[in-house]
Amino acid sequence: MINSSDTQLFKSEISVLTIPRENFWIFKSGILEIIFRLIDVYENRSNSRYSDNDDSSITSNESISGGYGSSNSNSMNKIDNDSVKNVENLVEDLGLDEIEDDGMFFHLAFSKEEVTLMCASSLIETYLSKAIKLDNKSTLIDDNFFIIQVFSDGANIGKKILELTQPLSLNNISLFFISNYFSDLVLVPTKEKMKALEILSEIRKKDDNDNDDILEKKTFELLKSKNIKPKLYTDVKLLLTGARVGDSIEVLKQTAESISRLNTENDGDQNKIFPSYFAITRTPTEEIGLLLPYDNFEMSKLNFSKANIMGSLQDYYYPIFIDLKELPLDLKGIVAGMASNFLRIGIDEMSYLSLGKSGIVLIPDMFRDIVEENLDNM
C-alpha cells in the first residue's frame, strides 16, 4: 500500500485558489509575479548565490505563517504539542520522509472553464489579495493542504496513488489530485493530517479490496443524483510531459510570456487564444511537470519546443471532464471514484487533474473505445 521508498510528504502548506477562466485577467499580473519569483529562485541557484535563507525563496516557516488560511490562523493553533508529536510518530512509523522543502511549490492549471492555482498561502496573500477582493466569483478554499508525493515507476500508472487515497476518501477526507510526468501528488487538508496518517497506518496492516467497489458506488450515486455526466473530449489530445534537466528557467519564462500575450477568453482570433488545457507543476524535488496540447498549432502558441520536453510525443491522453460546480468544494472522492471504475474495466494507466470546481481524468488514446462505451452506459 505505502512504499516509503517512493512516497514522501512536504512540510510546507499550500492554499488553493479557483478562478473562472473569463476572470483570469484580474489575476494575471499577480500570477506572473509569482512565476518571476520562481525564475529568480532558479537564477540565484544557478549563480551559486542561493541558500536556504536567501530572500528569493520562501522557507518552510514563512510559507506556513500569515496570510489567507495560514496554518497560524487555521491549523496549528488547533494542534497542541502532543498532537504534533503524534503526527511525527505516525510519519516515522510509516517510514516516510517529511521534507523541509523551499516553500515554492507551484501548480497552475487551465481547463475550458476555470483556472486553478495551488501555492504557498503567503504568495497568494502577497501577490493576489487585491484581485481576490475584486472578484467575487473566484474562491480561495478555506483549508490549507499538505502534499503527499508518490513517484511513478512507469508501471500501473494511476493505480498506486488510488490504493493510497481511496481509504482517505472513504473516510470523508477531501483531496486534490495532480499527476505529472514524474509523480502523482495528493493535497490533503492540514486539519486532517493526523487522521489521514492514522488511516494510512491502519491500511498498511490489512488488505481491503472492498474499498474500490464502495467508493465507485458512492461516486456514481452522487453524480447521478446531481445529473452530472462525465464527458470524454475526443477532439482534445494532451501530452503529459516535463521539462528536461536545466530547462526550468526557460520553461517558466515561456509560460509567463504566453500568459502575458494570449487571451484566456475567446475573442474570435484563434491565434491569440490560450489553449483550452494546460498545466505546469513545480515541486522542490523534481523537474517541472507539464500538461501540453498535442496539437502542433496549439503548442506553438505556447512557444514550447518539443526538443525541450521529455517522453514520447506519440502517446497522448484524452481528458474526461467532470463538472463539479453543483457540488460543495469539500466533496469527497469523485476523481478517485471515477478512476476506480476505469480500473475495474481494465484501464490500468491514467492520470488525474483536480481543479477547484471540476475534475479531469486523463486516459491514454489506446483506451478510447472502452471508455466511450463505459461512459455511454452510465
mmCIF file of N, CA and C in Angstrom, residues 185-315:
data_model
loop_
_atom_site.group_PDB
_atom_site.id
_atom_site.type_symbol
_atom_site.label_atom_id
_atom_site.label_comp_id
_atom_site.label_asym_id
_atom_site.label_seq_id
_atom_site.Cartn_x
_atom_site.Cartn_y
_atom_site.Cartn_z
ATOM 1 N N LEU A 185 0.719 13.641 -7.124
ATOM 2 C CA LEU A 185 0.662 14.470 -5.923
ATOM 3 C C LEU A 185 -0.768 14.491 -5.401
ATOM 4 N N VAL A 186 -0.910 14.361 -4.097
ATOM 5 C CA VAL A 186 -2.223 14.446 -3.453
ATOM 6 C C VAL A 186 -2.160 15.530 -2.398
ATOM 7 N N LEU A 187 -3.106 16.453 -2.447
ATOM 8 C CA LEU A 187 -3.207 17.511 -1.443
ATOM 9 C C LEU A 187 -4.259 17.103 -0.424
ATOM 10 N N VAL A 188 -3.844 17.060 0.840
ATOM 11 C CA VAL A 188 -4.701 16.618 1.947
ATOM 12 C C VAL A 188 -4.850 17.775 2.924
ATOM 13 N N PRO A 189 -6.064 18.064 3.404
ATOM 14 C CA PRO A 189 -6.220 19.173 4.348
ATOM 15 C C PRO A 189 -5.330 19.024 5.578
ATOM 16 N N THR A 190 -4.644 20.092 5.939
ATOM 17 C CA THR A 190 -3.751 20.047 7.097
ATOM 18 C C THR A 190 -4.501 19.688 8.370
ATOM 19 N N LYS A 191 -5.728 20.169 8.509
ATOM 20 C CA LYS A 191 -6.500 19.880 9.717
ATOM 21 C C LYS A 191 -6.807 18.381 9.853
ATOM 22 N N GLU A 192 -6.693 17.642 8.726
ATOM 23 C CA GLU A 192 -6.959 16.203 8.738
ATOM 24 C C GLU A 192 -5.662 15.391 8.728
ATOM 25 N N LYS A 193 -4.533 16.030 8.993
ATOM 26 C CA LYS A 193 -3.251 15.354 8.822
ATOM 27 C C LYS A 193 -3.117 14.125 9.718
ATOM 28 N N MET A 194 -3.415 14.286 10.992
ATOM 29 C CA MET A 194 -3.272 13.164 11.907
ATOM 30 C C MET A 194 -4.250 12.047 11.547
ATOM 31 N N LYS A 195 -5.483 12.404 11.229
ATOM 32 C CA LYS A 195 -6.483 11.405 10.836
ATOM 33 C C LYS A 195 -6.025 10.652 9.586
ATOM 34 N N ALA A 196 -5.498 11.390 8.602
ATOM 35 C CA ALA A 196 -5.053 10.760 7.355
ATOM 36 C C ALA A 196 -3.909 9.791 7.607
ATOM 37 N N LEU A 197 -2.944 10.202 8.424
ATOM 38 C CA LEU A 197 -1.801 9.335 8.712
ATOM 39 C C LEU A 197 -2.226 8.099 9.509
ATOM 40 N N GLU A 198 -3.193 8.267 10.408
ATOM 41 C CA GLU A 198 -3.702 7.118 11.160
ATOM 42 C C GLU A 198 -4.375 6.109 10.233
ATOM 43 N N ILE A 199 -5.133 6.627 9.241
ATOM 44 C CA ILE A 199 -5.795 5.743 8.276
ATOM 45 C C ILE A 199 -4.763 4.990 7.453
ATOM 46 N N LEU A 200 -3.744 5.717 6.992
ATOM 47 C CA LEU A 200 -2.701 5.082 6.194
ATOM 48 C C LEU A 200 -1.939 4.042 7.012
ATOM 49 N N SER A 201 -1.765 4.327 8.287
ATOM 50 C CA SER A 201 -1.090 3.367 9.163
ATOM 51 C C SER A 201 -1.924 2.101 9.312
ATOM 52 N N GLU A 202 -3.240 2.261 9.409
ATOM 53 C CA GLU A 202 -4.127 1.109 9.567
ATOM 54 C C GLU A 202 -4.190 0.266 8.298
ATOM 55 N N ILE A 203 -4.315 0.927 7.145
ATOM 56 C CA ILE A 203 -4.479 0.156 5.908
ATOM 57 C C ILE A 203 -3.186 -0.559 5.542
ATOM 58 N N ARG A 204 -2.093 -0.093 6.093
ATOM 59 C CA ARG A 204 -0.823 -0.783 5.847
ATOM 60 C C ARG A 204 -0.832 -2.182 6.453
ATOM 61 N N LYS A 205 -1.679 -2.349 7.474
ATOM 62 C CA LYS A 205 -1.705 -3.624 8.199
ATOM 63 C C LYS A 205 -2.707 -4.622 7.625
ATOM 64 N N LYS A 206 -3.512 -4.185 6.651
ATOM 65 C CA LYS A 206 -4.514 -5.099 6.120
ATOM 66 C C LYS A 206 -4.696 -4.875 4.628
ATOM 67 N N ASP A 207 -5.262 -5.835 3.985
ATOM 68 C CA ASP A 207 -5.520 -5.761 2.548
ATOM 69 C C ASP A 207 -7.022 -5.771 2.341
ATOM 70 N N ASP A 208 -7.576 -4.605 2.052
ATOM 71 C CA ASP A 208 -9.030 -4.473 1.928
ATOM 72 C C ASP A 208 -9.380 -4.145 0.483
ATOM 73 N N ASN A 209 -9.892 -5.135 -0.248
ATOM 74 C CA ASN A 209 -10.217 -4.943 -1.655
ATOM 75 C C ASN A 209 -11.626 -4.412 -1.870
ATOM 76 N N ASP A 210 -12.369 -4.217 -0.764
ATOM 77 C CA ASP A 210 -13.744 -3.737 -0.916
ATOM 78 C C ASP A 210 -13.806 -2.229 -1.139
ATOM 79 N N ASN A 211 -12.716 -1.517 -0.858
ATOM 80 C CA ASN A 211 -12.736 -0.059 -0.975
ATOM 81 C C ASN A 211 -13.103 0.402 -2.368
ATOM 82 N N ASP A 212 -12.595 -0.324 -3.403
ATOM 83 C CA ASP A 212 -12.842 0.077 -4.781
ATOM 84 C C ASP A 212 -14.334 0.149 -5.074
ATOM 85 N N ASP A 213 -15.049 -0.927 -4.754
ATOM 86 C CA ASP A 213 -16.474 -1.004 -5.065
ATOM 87 C C ASP A 213 -17.279 0.020 -4.291
ATOM 88 N N ILE A 214 -16.940 0.204 -3.014
ATOM 89 C CA ILE A 214 -17.696 1.146 -2.178
ATOM 90 C C ILE A 214 -17.547 2.562 -2.702
ATOM 91 N N LEU A 215 -16.311 2.971 -2.970
ATOM 92 C CA LEU A 215 -16.072 4.339 -3.423
ATOM 93 C C LEU A 215 -16.681 4.580 -4.793
ATOM 94 N N GLU A 216 -16.570 3.611 -5.681
ATOM 95 C CA GLU A 216 -17.157 3.748 -7.019
ATOM 96 C C GLU A 216 -18.671 3.916 -6.921
ATOM 97 N N LYS A 217 -19.307 3.088 -6.089
ATOM 98 C CA LYS A 217 -20.765 3.164 -5.944
ATOM 99 C C LYS A 217 -21.195 4.516 -5.395
ATOM 100 N N LYS A 218 -20.503 5.000 -4.363
ATOM 101 C CA LYS A 218 -20.836 6.296 -3.776
ATOM 102 C C LYS A 218 -20.669 7.422 -4.787
ATOM 103 N N THR A 219 -19.608 7.347 -5.573
ATOM 104 C CA THR A 219 -19.336 8.392 -6.559
ATOM 105 C C THR A 219 -20.441 8.461 -7.598
ATOM 106 N N PHE A 220 -20.812 7.335 -8.161
ATOM 107 C CA PHE A 220 -21.784 7.350 -9.239
ATOM 108 C C PHE A 220 -23.201 7.639 -8.740
ATOM 109 N N GLU A 221 -23.491 7.275 -7.522
ATOM 110 C CA GLU A 221 -24.781 7.660 -6.937
ATOM 111 C C GLU A 221 -24.859 9.178 -6.784
ATOM 112 N N LEU A 222 -23.746 9.785 -6.356
ATOM 113 C CA LEU A 222 -23.712 11.240 -6.186
ATOM 114 C C LEU A 222 -23.833 11.941 -7.532
ATOM 115 N N LEU A 223 -23.076 11.492 -8.522
ATOM 116 C CA LEU A 223 -23.139 12.123 -9.850
ATOM 117 C C LEU A 223 -24.533 11.999 -10.451
ATOM 118 N N LYS A 224 -25.148 10.839 -10.281
ATOM 119 C CA LYS A 224 -26.492 10.634 -10.822
ATOM 120 C C LYS A 224 -27.514 11.520 -10.128
ATOM 121 N N SER A 225 -27.382 11.675 -8.804
ATOM 122 C CA SER A 225 -28.335 12.497 -8.060
ATOM 123 C C SER A 225 -28.273 13.960 -8.473
ATOM 124 N N LYS A 226 -27.126 14.412 -8.963
ATOM 125 C CA LYS A 226 -26.951 15.798 -9.397
ATOM 126 C C LYS A 226 -26.996 15.945 -10.916
ATOM 127 N N ASN A 227 -27.339 14.846 -11.593
ATOM 128 C CA ASN A 227 -27.426 14.838 -13.056
ATOM 129 C C ASN A 227 -26.111 15.290 -13.707
ATOM 130 N N ILE A 228 -25.004 14.812 -13.145
ATOM 131 C CA ILE A 228 -23.671 15.137 -13.670
ATOM 132 C C ILE A 228 -23.169 13.949 -14.476
ATOM 133 N N LYS A 229 -22.844 14.179 -15.744
ATOM 134 C CA LYS A 229 -22.357 13.101 -16.606
ATOM 135 C C LYS A 229 -20.949 13.432 -17.076
ATOM 136 N N PRO A 230 -19.971 12.635 -16.684
ATOM 137 C CA PRO A 230 -18.607 12.869 -17.176
ATOM 138 C C PRO A 230 -18.566 12.845 -18.698
ATOM 139 N N LYS A 231 -17.751 13.737 -19.282
ATOM 140 C CA LYS A 231 -17.697 13.869 -20.738
ATOM 141 C C LYS A 231 -16.281 13.621 -21.233
ATOM 142 N N LEU A 232 -16.153 12.730 -22.183
ATOM 143 C CA LEU A 232 -14.877 12.447 -22.825
ATOM 144 C C LEU A 232 -14.728 13.360 -24.035
ATOM 145 N N TYR A 233 -13.659 14.166 -24.046
ATOM 146 C CA TYR A 233 -13.402 15.070 -25.166
ATOM 147 C C TYR A 233 -12.410 14.408 -26.123
ATOM 148 N N THR A 234 -12.948 13.817 -27.189
ATOM 149 C CA THR A 234 -12.077 13.135 -28.143
ATOM 150 C C THR A 234 -11.444 14.105 -29.137
ATOM 151 N N ASP A 235 -11.896 15.349 -29.123
ATOM 152 C CA ASP A 235 -11.286 16.351 -30.003
ATOM 153 C C ASP A 235 -10.111 17.056 -29.325
ATOM 154 N N VAL A 236 -9.815 16.665 -28.086
ATOM 155 C CA VAL A 236 -8.703 17.256 -27.340
ATOM 156 C C VAL A 236 -7.676 16.166 -27.053
ATOM 157 N N LYS A 237 -6.452 16.390 -27.496
ATOM 158 C CA LYS A 237 -5.359 15.460 -27.220
ATOM 159 C C LYS A 237 -4.296 16.190 -26.404
ATOM 160 N N LEU A 238 -3.824 15.533 -25.344
ATOM 161 C CA LEU A 238 -2.904 16.176 -24.420
ATOM 162 C C LEU A 238 -1.654 15.330 -24.202
ATOM 163 N N LEU A 239 -0.548 16.009 -23.997
ATOM 164 C CA LEU A 239 0.717 15.361 -23.678
ATOM 165 C C LEU A 239 1.013 15.546 -22.198
ATOM 166 N N LEU A 240 1.326 14.464 -21.515
ATOM 167 C CA LEU A 240 1.795 14.535 -20.141
ATOM 168 C C LEU A 240 3.318 14.429 -20.205
ATOM 169 N N THR A 241 3.992 15.523 -19.898
ATOM 170 C CA THR A 241 5.420 15.585 -20.146
ATOM 171 C C THR A 241 6.094 16.440 -19.079
ATOM 172 N N GLY A 242 7.336 16.782 -19.308
ATOM 173 C CA GLY A 242 8.071 17.592 -18.339
ATOM 174 C C GLY A 242 9.256 18.257 -18.986
ATOM 175 N N ALA A 243 9.797 19.246 -18.304
ATOM 176 C CA ALA A 243 10.974 19.952 -18.803
ATOM 177 C C ALA A 243 12.214 19.096 -18.623
ATOM 178 N N ARG A 244 13.122 19.193 -19.559
ATOM 179 C CA ARG A 244 14.399 18.492 -19.422
ATOM 180 C C ARG A 244 15.261 19.171 -18.359
ATOM 181 N N VAL A 245 16.205 18.429 -17.849
ATOM 182 C CA VAL A 245 17.103 18.950 -16.819
ATOM 183 C C VAL A 245 17.797 20.211 -17.335
ATOM 184 N N GLY A 246 17.752 21.255 -16.522
ATOM 185 C CA GLY A 246 18.401 22.507 -16.883
ATOM 186 C C GLY A 246 17.536 23.478 -17.649
ATOM 187 N N ASP A 247 16.302 23.064 -18.005
ATOM 188 C CA ASP A 247 15.433 23.934 -18.798
ATOM 189 C C ASP A 247 14.341 24.624 -17.978
ATOM 190 N N SER A 248 14.418 24.540 -16.655
ATOM 191 C CA SER A 248 13.346 25.079 -15.813
ATOM 192 C C SER A 248 13.140 26.575 -16.035
ATOM 193 N N ILE A 249 14.223 27.335 -16.083
ATOM 194 C CA ILE A 249 14.105 28.787 -16.262
ATOM 195 C C ILE A 249 13.438 29.103 -17.591
ATOM 196 N N GLU A 250 13.875 28.418 -18.650
ATOM 197 C CA GLU A 250 13.315 28.682 -19.980
ATOM 198 C C GLU A 250 11.829 28.348 -20.026
ATOM 199 N N VAL A 251 11.429 27.223 -19.414
ATOM 200 C CA VAL A 251 10.024 26.821 -19.399
ATOM 201 C C VAL A 251 9.181 27.837 -18.635
ATOM 202 N N LEU A 252 9.676 28.311 -17.501
ATOM 203 C CA LEU A 252 8.936 29.313 -16.729
ATOM 204 C C LEU A 252 8.815 30.624 -17.500
ATOM 205 N N LYS A 253 9.880 31.019 -18.182
ATOM 206 C CA LYS A 253 9.825 32.253 -18.977
ATOM 207 C C LYS A 253 8.845 32.122 -20.138
ATOM 208 N N GLN A 254 8.839 30.958 -20.790
ATOM 209 C CA GLN A 254 7.902 30.747 -21.894
ATOM 210 C C GLN A 254 6.463 30.754 -21.399
ATOM 211 N N THR A 255 6.244 30.160 -20.228
ATOM 212 C CA THR A 255 4.900 30.165 -19.650
ATOM 213 C C THR A 255 4.453 31.588 -19.349
ATOM 214 N N ALA A 256 5.328 32.381 -18.732
ATOM 215 C CA ALA A 256 4.995 33.772 -18.413
ATOM 216 C C ALA A 256 4.714 34.572 -19.669
ATOM 217 N N GLU A 257 5.523 34.360 -20.702
ATOM 218 C CA GLU A 257 5.335 35.098 -21.951
ATOM 219 C C GLU A 257 4.002 34.749 -22.598
ATOM 220 N N SER A 258 3.642 33.466 -22.584
ATOM 221 C CA SER A 258 2.381 33.031 -23.186
ATOM 222 C C SER A 258 1.180 33.576 -22.424
ATOM 223 N N ILE A 259 1.253 33.541 -21.099
ATOM 224 C CA ILE A 259 0.164 34.092 -20.288
ATOM 225 C C ILE A 259 0.009 35.581 -20.549
ATOM 226 N N SER A 260 1.124 36.280 -20.713
ATOM 227 C CA SER A 260 1.079 37.724 -20.964
ATOM 228 C C SER A 260 0.480 38.039 -22.329
ATOM 229 N N ARG A 261 0.790 37.204 -23.317
ATOM 230 C CA ARG A 261 0.468 37.523 -24.713
ATOM 231 C C ARG A 261 -0.904 37.033 -25.152
ATOM 232 N N LEU A 262 -1.348 35.898 -24.618
ATOM 233 C CA LEU A 262 -2.564 35.271 -25.105
ATOM 234 C C LEU A 262 -3.769 35.602 -24.232
ATOM 235 N N ASN A 263 -4.942 35.557 -24.824
ATOM 236 C CA ASN A 263 -6.187 35.815 -24.103
ATOM 237 C C ASN A 263 -6.793 34.494 -23.624
ATOM 238 N N THR A 264 -7.305 34.508 -22.416
ATOM 239 C CA THR A 264 -7.960 33.295 -21.913
ATOM 240 C C THR A 264 -9.436 33.261 -22.280
ATOM 241 N N GLU A 265 -9.976 34.376 -22.734
ATOM 242 C CA GLU A 265 -11.340 34.406 -23.242
ATOM 243 C C GLU A 265 -11.313 34.282 -24.758
ATOM 244 N N ASN A 266 -12.393 33.757 -25.332
ATOM 245 C CA ASN A 266 -12.488 33.604 -26.779
ATOM 246 C C ASN A 266 -12.832 34.949 -27.417
ATOM 247 N N ASP A 267 -11.837 35.547 -28.077
ATOM 248 C CA ASP A 267 -12.070 36.846 -28.716
ATOM 249 C C ASP A 267 -12.238 36.719 -30.220
ATOM 250 N N GLY A 268 -12.354 35.476 -30.698
ATOM 251 C CA GLY A 268 -12.576 35.266 -32.127
ATOM 252 C C GLY A 268 -11.320 35.002 -32.923
ATOM 253 N N ASP A 269 -10.177 35.448 -32.449
ATOM 254 C CA ASP A 269 -8.914 35.223 -33.137
ATOM 255 C C ASP A 269 -8.234 34.002 -32.539
ATOM 256 N N GLN A 270 -8.307 32.869 -33.245
ATOM 257 C CA GLN A 270 -7.784 31.607 -32.716
ATOM 258 C C GLN A 270 -6.289 31.658 -32.443
ATOM 259 N N ASN A 271 -5.577 32.552 -33.142
ATOM 260 C CA ASN A 271 -4.132 32.656 -32.939
ATOM 261 C C ASN A 271 -3.781 33.267 -31.585
ATOM 262 N N LYS A 272 -4.755 33.960 -30.973
ATOM 263 C CA LYS A 272 -4.473 34.681 -29.741
ATOM 264 C C LYS A 272 -5.126 34.053 -28.515
ATOM 265 N N ILE A 273 -5.771 32.911 -28.690
ATOM 266 C CA ILE A 273 -6.490 32.281 -27.576
ATOM 267 C C ILE A 273 -5.593 31.264 -26.892
ATOM 268 N N PHE A 274 -5.478 31.394 -25.581
ATOM 269 C CA PHE A 274 -4.691 30.454 -24.790
ATOM 270 C C PHE A 274 -5.301 29.060 -24.917
ATOM 271 N N PRO A 275 -4.482 27.999 -25.003
ATOM 272 C CA PRO A 275 -5.030 26.636 -25.142
ATOM 273 C C PRO A 275 -6.052 26.292 -24.068
ATOM 274 N N SER A 276 -7.008 25.449 -24.449
ATOM 275 C CA SER A 276 -8.079 25.072 -23.519
ATOM 276 C C SER A 276 -7.538 24.368 -22.284
ATOM 277 N N TYR A 277 -6.520 23.516 -22.483
ATOM 278 C CA TYR A 277 -5.948 22.767 -21.373
ATOM 279 C C TYR A 277 -4.443 22.996 -21.317
ATOM 280 N N PHE A 278 -3.985 23.298 -20.127
ATOM 281 C CA PHE A 278 -2.555 23.493 -19.898
ATOM 282 C C PHE A 278 -2.320 23.398 -18.391
ATOM 283 N N ALA A 279 -1.209 22.791 -17.986
ATOM 284 C CA ALA A 279 -0.850 22.785 -16.562
ATOM 285 C C ALA A 279 0.662 22.774 -16.436
ATOM 286 N N ILE A 280 1.136 23.471 -15.433
ATOM 287 C CA ILE A 280 2.554 23.480 -15.098
ATOM 288 C C ILE A 280 2.674 23.241 -13.595
ATOM 289 N N THR A 281 3.565 22.331 -13.213
ATOM 290 C CA THR A 281 3.717 21.956 -11.809
ATOM 291 C C THR A 281 5.185 21.984 -11.444
ATOM 292 N N ARG A 282 5.514 22.785 -10.449
ATOM 293 C CA ARG A 282 6.889 22.844 -9.961
ATOM 294 C C ARG A 282 6.918 22.344 -8.533
ATOM 295 N N THR A 283 7.682 21.282 -8.275
ATOM 296 C CA THR A 283 7.891 20.810 -6.915
ATOM 297 C C THR A 283 9.360 21.002 -6.563
ATOM 298 N N PRO A 284 9.704 20.962 -5.264
ATOM 299 C CA PRO A 284 11.105 21.154 -4.873
ATOM 300 C C PRO A 284 12.001 19.958 -5.163
ATOM 301 N N THR A 285 11.420 18.818 -5.584
ATOM 302 C CA THR A 285 12.212 17.585 -5.650
ATOM 303 C C THR A 285 12.362 17.012 -7.054
ATOM 304 N N GLU A 286 11.821 17.693 -8.074
ATOM 305 C CA GLU A 286 11.888 17.136 -9.416
ATOM 306 C C GLU A 286 11.852 18.253 -10.451
ATOM 307 N N GLU A 287 12.035 17.898 -11.712
ATOM 308 C CA GLU A 287 11.929 18.891 -12.781
ATOM 309 C C GLU A 287 10.475 19.332 -12.939
ATOM 310 N N ILE A 288 10.261 20.354 -13.732
ATOM 311 C CA ILE A 288 8.919 20.926 -13.898
ATOM 312 C C ILE A 288 8.063 20.006 -14.765
ATOM 313 N N GLY A 289 6.875 19.647 -14.252
ATOM 314 C CA GLY A 289 5.925 18.832 -14.993
ATOM 315 C C GLY A 289 5.004 19.702 -15.831
ATOM 316 N N LEU A 290 4.582 19.177 -16.983
ATOM 317 C CA LEU A 290 3.753 19.943 -17.915
ATOM 318 C C LEU A 290 2.619 19.084 -18.468
ATOM 319 N N LEU A 291 1.473 19.703 -18.647
ATOM 320 C CA LEU A 291 0.376 19.148 -19.433
ATOM 321 C C LEU A 291 0.202 20.082 -20.621
ATOM 322 N N LEU A 292 0.486 19.582 -21.820
ATOM 323 C CA LEU A 292 0.511 20.431 -23.015
ATOM 324 C C LEU A 292 -0.454 19.916 -24.071
ATOM 325 N N PRO A 293 -0.949 20.816 -24.933
ATOM 326 C CA PRO A 293 -1.749 20.357 -26.066
ATOM 327 C C PRO A 293 -0.885 19.558 -27.033
ATOM 328 N N TYR A 294 -1.438 18.473 -27.537
ATOM 329 C CA TYR A 294 -0.721 17.631 -28.500
ATOM 330 C C TYR A 294 -0.674 18.294 -29.880
ATOM 331 N N ASP A 295 -1.720 19.046 -30.189
ATOM 332 C CA ASP A 295 -1.832 19.703 -31.482
ATOM 333 C C ASP A 295 -0.688 20.704 -31.689
ATOM 334 N N ASN A 296 -0.031 20.615 -32.842
ATOM 335 C CA ASN A 296 1.129 21.477 -33.104
ATOM 336 C C ASN A 296 0.769 22.954 -33.086
ATOM 337 N N PHE A 297 -0.395 23.296 -33.638
ATOM 338 C CA PHE A 297 -0.813 24.698 -33.664
ATOM 339 C C PHE A 297 -1.019 25.231 -32.247
ATOM 340 N N GLU A 298 -1.693 24.431 -31.417
ATOM 341 C CA GLU A 298 -1.936 24.864 -30.035
ATOM 342 C C GLU A 298 -0.628 24.949 -29.252
ATOM 343 N N MET A 299 0.262 23.967 -29.442
ATOM 344 C CA MET A 299 1.533 24.017 -28.735
ATOM 345 C C MET A 299 2.382 25.201 -29.182
ATOM 346 N N SER A 300 2.277 25.564 -30.463
ATOM 347 C CA SER A 300 3.079 26.677 -30.970
ATOM 348 C C SER A 300 2.698 28.002 -30.317
ATOM 349 N N LYS A 301 1.445 28.106 -29.868
ATOM 350 C CA LYS A 301 1.032 29.326 -29.162
ATOM 351 C C LYS A 301 1.843 29.532 -27.885
ATOM 352 N N LEU A 302 2.263 28.414 -27.286
ATOM 353 C CA LEU A 302 2.998 28.471 -26.025
ATOM 354 C C LEU A 302 4.508 28.606 -26.235
ATOM 355 N N ASN A 303 4.922 28.511 -27.493
ATOM 356 C CA ASN A 303 6.352 28.605 -27.835
ATOM 357 C C ASN A 303 7.204 27.523 -27.176
ATOM 358 N N PHE A 304 6.577 26.366 -26.868
ATOM 359 C CA PHE A 304 7.353 25.263 -26.326
ATOM 360 C C PHE A 304 7.999 24.491 -27.464
ATOM 361 N N SER A 305 9.215 24.106 -27.266
ATOM 362 C CA SER A 305 9.924 23.305 -28.247
ATOM 363 C C SER A 305 9.855 21.843 -27.848
ATOM 364 N N LYS A 306 9.491 20.990 -28.792
ATOM 365 C CA LYS A 306 9.423 19.563 -28.489
ATOM 366 C C LYS A 306 10.799 18.998 -28.153
ATOM 367 N N ALA A 307 11.828 19.736 -28.525
ATOM 368 C CA ALA A 307 13.182 19.285 -28.198
ATOM 369 C C ALA A 307 13.486 19.448 -26.718
ATOM 370 N N ASN A 308 12.711 20.279 -26.040
ATOM 371 C CA ASN A 308 12.988 20.574 -24.636
ATOM 372 C C ASN A 308 12.051 19.869 -23.666
ATOM 373 N N ILE A 309 11.207 18.963 -24.174
ATOM 374 C CA ILE A 309 10.290 18.254 -23.285
ATOM 375 C C ILE A 309 10.594 16.765 -23.321
ATOM 376 N N MET A 310 10.178 16.065 -22.270
ATOM 377 C CA MET A 310 10.535 14.663 -22.083
ATOM 378 C C MET A 310 9.398 13.743 -22.499
ATOM 379 N N GLY A 311 9.747 12.479 -22.736
ATOM 380 C CA GLY A 311 8.737 11.473 -23.005
ATOM 381 C C GLY A 311 8.381 11.359 -24.472
ATOM 382 N N SER A 312 7.467 10.440 -24.752
ATOM 383 C CA SER A 312 7.034 10.187 -26.113
ATOM 384 C C SER A 312 6.139 11.309 -26.614
ATOM 385 N N LEU A 313 6.355 11.709 -27.850
ATOM 386 C CA LEU A 313 5.490 12.707 -28.484
ATOM 387 C C LEU A 313 4.386 12.032 -29.295
ATOM 388 N N GLN A 314 4.339 10.713 -29.256
ATOM 389 C CA GLN A 314 3.315 9.967 -29.982
ATOM 390 C C GLN A 314 2.190 9.505 -29.067
ATOM 391 N N ASP A 315 2.473 9.361 -27.781
ATOM 392 C CA ASP A 315 1.465 8.886 -26.831
ATOM 393 C C ASP A 315 0.749 10.076 -26.218
#
